[in-house]
Short mmCIF file of C-alpha atoms in Angstrom, two decimals:
data_model
loop_
_atom_site.label_atom_id
_atom_site.label_comp_id
_atom_site.label_asym_id
_atom_site.label_seq_id
_atom_site.Cartn_x
_atom_site.Cartn_y
_atom_site.Cartn_z
CA UNK A 1174 103.66 136.11 128.54
CA UNK A 1175 105.88 133.08 127.88
CA UNK A 1176 103.01 131.23 126.19
CA UNK A 1177 102.40 134.17 123.80
CA UNK A 1178 106.10 134.31 122.90
CA UNK A 1179 106.13 130.58 122.28
CA UNK A 1180 103.05 130.84 120.05
CA UNK A 1181 104.66 133.64 118.04
CA UNK A 1182 107.87 131.62 117.66
CA UNK A 1183 105.98 128.49 116.57
CA UNK A 1184 103.93 130.53 114.08
CA UNK A 1185 107.08 132.09 112.62
CA UNK A 1186 108.66 128.66 112.17
CA UNK A 1187 105.49 127.36 110.52
CA UNK A 1188 105.39 130.32 108.14
CA UNK A 1189 108.99 129.78 107.12
CA UNK A 1190 108.31 126.07 106.59
CA UNK A 1191 105.33 126.78 104.34
CA UNK A 1192 102.74 125.54 106.81
CA UNK A 1193 100.95 128.84 107.32
CA UNK A 1194 97.49 127.50 106.48
CA UNK A 1195 97.66 124.91 109.27
CA UNK A 1196 96.87 126.09 112.78
CA UNK A 1197 99.85 125.47 115.03
CA UNK A 1198 99.38 124.31 118.58
CA UNK A 1199 101.64 122.55 121.02
CA UNK A 1200 98.56 120.64 122.18
CA UNK A 1201 97.24 119.34 118.84
CA UNK A 1202 95.83 115.85 119.34
CA UNK A 1203 95.37 113.30 116.64
CA UNK A 1204 91.65 112.91 115.84
CA UNK A 1205 90.18 109.43 115.99
CA UNK A 1206 87.05 110.28 113.97
CA UNK A 1207 86.74 111.80 110.53
CA UNK A 1208 84.52 114.69 109.55
CA UNK A 1209 83.61 116.36 106.28
CA UNK A 1210 84.70 113.35 104.21
CA UNK A 1211 82.84 111.62 101.41
CA UNK A 1212 84.17 108.32 100.11
CA UNK A 1213 83.27 106.66 96.83
CA UNK A 1214 82.68 102.90 96.70
CA UNK A 1215 86.11 101.22 96.44
CA UNK A 1216 87.15 99.48 93.24
CA UNK A 1217 88.88 96.13 93.84
CA UNK A 1218 91.13 94.07 91.58
CA UNK A 1219 92.05 90.49 92.49
CA UNK A 1220 95.83 90.10 92.59
CA UNK A 1221 95.87 86.44 93.50
CA UNK A 1222 95.31 84.41 96.66
CA UNK A 1223 94.44 86.71 99.53
CA UNK A 1224 95.44 90.04 97.94
CA UNK A 1225 93.48 92.80 96.23
CA UNK A 1226 94.40 96.16 94.75
CA UNK A 1227 91.97 98.70 96.20
CA UNK A 1228 91.38 102.21 94.82
CA UNK A 1229 89.22 104.75 96.63
CA UNK A 1230 88.34 108.41 96.10
CA UNK A 1231 87.95 110.69 99.10
CA UNK A 1232 86.45 114.19 98.98
CA UNK A 1233 87.52 116.32 101.95
CA UNK A 1234 85.46 119.45 102.49
CA UNK A 1235 86.97 122.64 103.96
CA UNK A 1236 87.37 121.97 107.68
CA UNK A 1237 87.31 118.21 107.03
CA UNK A 1238 89.51 115.74 108.87
CA UNK A 1239 90.95 112.38 107.84
CA UNK A 1240 91.55 110.75 111.24
CA UNK A 1241 94.72 109.16 112.54
CA UNK A 1242 95.57 106.00 110.59
CA UNK A 1243 98.59 103.77 110.00
CA UNK A 1244 99.91 102.13 106.85
CA UNK A 1245 101.55 99.15 108.59
CA UNK A 1246 99.63 96.59 106.56
CA UNK A 1247 98.78 98.69 103.51
CA UNK A 1248 101.46 100.85 101.92
CA UNK A 1249 99.68 103.43 99.81
CA UNK A 1250 100.08 105.61 96.74
CA UNK A 1251 97.79 108.65 96.67
CA UNK A 1252 97.17 111.46 94.17
CA UNK A 1253 95.99 114.79 95.61
CA UNK A 1254 94.27 117.64 93.82
CA UNK A 1255 92.15 120.60 94.80
CA UNK A 1256 92.74 122.31 98.12
CA UNK A 1257 95.85 121.29 100.04
CA UNK A 1258 95.61 119.01 103.05
CA UNK A 1259 97.77 119.68 106.11
CA UNK A 1260 99.48 116.50 107.26
CA UNK A 1261 100.30 115.73 110.90
CA UNK A 1262 102.14 112.82 112.48
CA UNK A 1263 100.68 110.73 115.30
CA UNK A 1264 102.13 113.14 117.87
CA UNK A 1265 100.24 116.06 116.31
CA UNK A 1266 103.31 117.72 114.78
CA UNK A 1267 102.81 119.38 111.40
CA UNK A 1268 104.61 117.40 108.69
CA UNK A 1269 103.69 119.46 105.63
CA UNK A 1270 101.00 119.84 103.02
CA UNK A 1271 99.84 117.51 100.29
CA UNK A 1272 98.05 118.65 97.17
CA UNK A 1273 98.86 120.51 94.01
CA UNK A 1274 98.26 117.66 91.61
CA UNK A 1275 101.04 115.50 93.04
CA UNK A 1276 101.29 111.83 93.96
CA UNK A 1277 102.77 110.67 97.26
CA UNK A 1278 103.52 107.31 98.81
CA UNK A 1279 103.12 106.16 102.40
CA UNK A 1280 105.20 103.18 103.46
CA UNK A 1281 104.68 100.81 106.38
CA UNK A 1282 106.26 103.25 108.86
CA UNK A 1283 103.71 106.06 108.30
CA UNK A 1284 101.15 106.87 111.00
CA UNK A 1285 99.42 110.20 110.31
CA UNK A 1286 96.24 112.29 109.84
CA UNK A 1287 95.08 115.27 107.76
CA UNK A 1288 93.03 118.43 108.04
CA UNK A 1289 91.72 120.61 105.23
CA UNK A 1290 92.40 124.17 106.42
CA UNK A 1291 91.84 125.66 102.97
CA UNK A 1292 88.63 127.06 101.54
CA UNK A 1293 88.75 124.53 98.69
CA UNK A 1294 87.52 120.96 98.54
CA UNK A 1295 90.40 118.48 98.40
CA UNK A 1296 90.20 115.23 96.43
CA UNK A 1297 92.45 112.25 97.11
CA UNK A 1298 92.63 109.13 94.93
CA UNK A 1299 94.17 106.36 97.06
CA UNK A 1300 95.43 102.94 95.91
CA UNK A 1301 96.72 100.25 98.21
CA UNK A 1302 97.15 96.49 98.39
CA UNK A 1303 94.96 94.85 101.03
CA UNK A 1304 94.66 91.34 102.37
CA UNK A 1305 91.26 89.75 101.72
#
């Protein structure tokens, strides 16, 4: 009975936070493998000795997962459109949703993963600076 009450409470909090499309579970584990993702060939621009600007396009199908990843060595700017992606931190806690034709940045402290719980395909255009 306690578990059911906890699930109802967690669901109510998620609804009020605007996370209703993301399943809520106290036992959500960060995935280490992706699924339902297509990635275009990256475009690279030489920025000088040892650095390149990299831009990639990811298509995330409904039910798709972008696995746990960190931005320690590659702060990122990403533009999202199409279906929203539910974002989770490394501990599996729901952070929010990304989408709606908006750009977001991820600094060196970000360690997260995404799931597409919508019925729409999500597209993400990601640019970052990488060491080469």
